[in-house]
Amino acid sequence: MTQTQATIHDREGCDGRRGPAPSDPVEETPQPDVTIVSIGRLHDTDEGEWADVLQRATIALDLRRHFRDPHALSVDLRQLTAHDQVVRDTVMDTPGVREVLAATALQVQGYLAGPTAAPLTVVTQCAGGRHRAAATAMALRAVVAGDVEQAAAYGLADAAKPFADRDLAVDLVHRDLHKDVVDR
């Protein structure tokens, strides 16, 4: 007599197949409390795991119109990315950027204080995803992770302090940082 596999959802010592769960179940990686994703809107037609991230976003920051594009300011920045200090400095020195990130940190606190524990996705977006979106995502990750020292490097130490003892799992994903500069 052959037994077929059946899914069982009783959470009582069962791994989803017939019979008891193994004595040493493999631990799953816990889902992060907050995922911060940087994207370039010029890459929205590309396929991939994060292609639909804007539909899944809890909070979305569109930096395209309100904050200048660093590579439009200097040809020297065009081939650089947020991995380069000069790009991070240029983005963070843009008037208003720190204020928007501090306000976003307050939004994250508000969602986390809500009665339903659910993971958050914060999306930062710019044109190509290599400068503004990536640099602000890095800064926001430092803040929400409660890394006061790293947040201070972005001028956001005060915004990070309320998160310092929260011990949140925070993931950072750069959907388009590695992609070529888009000619426009």
C-alpha positions as MATLAB code, in Angstrom:
seq = 'MTQTQATIHDREGCDGRRGPAPSDPVEETPQPDVTIVSIGRLHDTDEGEWADVLQRATIALDLRRHFRDPHALSVDLRQLTAHDQVVRDTVMDTPGVREVLAATALQVQGYLAGPTAAPLTVVTQCAGGRHRAAATAMALRAVVAGDVEQAAAYGLADAAKPFADRDLAVDLVHRDLHKDVVDR';
ca = [
       0.000    0.000    0.000;
       1.473    3.328   -1.077;
       0.952    6.430    0.999;
       0.687    9.807   -0.702;
       2.084   13.061    0.637;
      -0.500   15.234    2.352;
      -0.098   18.697    3.732;
      -1.117   19.003    7.345;
      -1.385   22.383    9.035;
      -1.807   21.415   12.652;
       1.471   22.906   13.955;
       1.564   19.994   16.403;
       4.910   18.342   15.726;
       4.310   18.025   12.020;
       6.510   19.257    9.193;
       3.736   19.340    6.577;
       4.097   15.700    5.477;
       2.470   12.554    6.819;
       4.026   11.462   10.035;
       5.826   13.285   12.827;
       8.315   16.052   12.171;
      12.016   15.209   12.345;
      13.530   15.705   15.798;
      15.901   18.429   14.483;
      13.830   20.608   12.170;
      15.831   23.049   10.083;
      15.360   26.540   11.441;
      13.969   29.052    8.993;
      15.585   32.444    8.675;
      13.307   34.835   10.520;
      11.548   37.425    8.405;
      12.985   40.902    8.980;
      10.929   43.423   10.921;
      11.793   46.067    8.327;
      13.074   45.703    4.771;
      14.446   48.787    3.069;
      14.671   48.567   -0.716;
      16.308   51.117   -3.012;
      15.140   51.208   -6.619;
      15.658   53.161   -9.817;
      12.367   53.849  -11.580;
      14.079   53.724  -14.987;
      14.499   49.981  -14.314;
      10.830   49.314  -13.459;
      10.331   47.083  -16.503;
      13.136   44.716  -15.444;
      12.095   41.309  -14.121;
      13.155   39.956  -10.753;
      12.251   39.330   -7.147;
      11.790   43.031   -6.372;
      10.054   44.051   -9.623;
       6.740   44.673   -7.839;
       8.173   46.160   -4.648;
       6.184   49.392   -4.932;
       2.934   47.410   -4.724;
       4.227   45.792   -1.520;
       5.594   48.981    0.055;
       4.346   50.188    3.405;
       6.209   53.487    2.915;
       7.540   54.789   -0.411;
       9.852   57.783   -0.799;
      10.065   59.253   -4.297;
      13.228   61.358   -4.397;
      13.199   62.109   -8.132;
      11.541   65.524   -8.298;
      12.359   67.098   -4.951;
      16.051   66.262   -4.604;
      18.680   66.873   -7.261;
      20.359   64.030   -9.102;
      24.051   63.948   -8.051;
      25.290   62.924  -11.467;
      23.475   65.921  -12.977;
      25.585   68.124  -10.697;
      28.924   66.638  -11.610;
      30.003   64.428  -14.500;
      32.544   62.919  -12.084;
      29.718   61.340  -10.058;
      27.962   59.742  -13.024;
      29.835   56.420  -12.932;
      30.037   56.326   -9.128;
      27.439   54.810   -6.806;
      26.290   55.135   -3.207;
      29.172   52.837   -2.295;
      31.387   55.887   -2.873;
      31.667   58.364    0.013;
      31.480   61.405   -2.273;
      28.072   60.240   -3.540;
      26.759   59.616   -0.023;
      28.018   63.044    1.078;
      26.473   64.766   -1.938;
      23.094   63.122   -1.353;
      23.052   63.683    2.396;
      24.155   67.328    2.020;
      21.150   68.038   -0.206;
      18.791   70.353    1.724;
      15.789   68.440    3.037;
      17.114   64.891    2.686;
      17.946   64.411    6.376;
      14.573   65.846    7.384;
      12.718   63.444    5.080;
      14.676   60.484    6.465;
      14.077   61.545   10.085;
      10.349   61.868    9.308;
      10.391   58.441    7.669;
      11.983   56.998   10.805;
       9.053   58.439   12.771;
       6.638   56.758   10.348;
       8.411   53.438   10.910;
       8.074   53.925   14.682;
       4.366   54.598   14.242;
       3.783   51.454   12.207;
       5.791   49.365   14.686;
       3.702   50.750   17.560;
       0.481   49.650   15.883;
      -1.605   46.789   17.270;
      -0.752   44.368   14.442;
       2.762   42.993   14.234;
       3.524   42.888   10.525;
       6.758   43.357    8.592;
       7.331   46.731    6.952;
       8.784   47.478    3.541;
      10.215   50.933    2.935;
      11.128   51.814   -0.646;
      13.448   54.666   -1.605;
      13.305   55.548   -5.279;
      15.134   57.776   -7.715;
      15.757   57.659  -11.463;
      18.573   55.119  -11.816;
      18.881   53.661   -8.306;
      22.613   54.272   -8.020;
      22.766   57.558   -6.073;
      19.823   59.098   -4.176;
      17.748   55.975   -3.547;
      20.727   53.839   -2.538;
      22.375   56.449   -0.289;
      19.134   57.270    1.522;
      18.350   53.562    1.948;
      21.779   53.034    3.528;
      21.194   55.954    5.893;
      17.677   54.807    6.785;
      18.922   51.282    7.433;
      21.472   52.630    9.941;
      18.735   54.643   11.665;
      16.099   51.888   11.894;
      18.687   49.292   12.919;
      19.541   51.588   15.839;
      23.179   51.895   14.800;
      23.722   55.355   16.251;
      27.386   55.479   15.257;
      26.708   54.600   11.628;
      23.662   56.901   11.519;
      25.891   59.726   12.795;
      27.991   59.343    9.642;
      24.838   60.349    7.749;
      23.989   63.167   10.175;
      21.100   61.160   11.659;
      22.323   60.055   15.101;
      19.326   61.595   16.895;
      16.889   59.798   14.601;
      18.604   56.458   15.382;
      18.536   56.767   19.174;
      14.884   55.665   19.633;
      15.708   52.473   17.703;
      18.928   51.663   19.604;
      17.366   49.236   22.087;
      14.656   47.792   19.824;
      16.822   45.010   18.384;
      14.969   45.061   15.063;
      15.929   42.795   12.191;
      16.479   45.207    9.288;
      17.324   44.087    5.760;
      18.711   46.373    3.068;
      18.185   45.509   -0.603;
      19.514   47.522   -3.541;
      17.494   46.410   -6.551;
      19.318   48.540   -9.141;
      22.557   49.813   -7.576;
      24.663   47.337   -9.570;
      23.090   48.196  -12.921;
      24.694   50.342  -15.615;
      24.042   54.053  -15.805;
      20.935   54.715  -17.859;
      21.540   57.077  -20.785;
      18.829   59.707  -20.789;
];
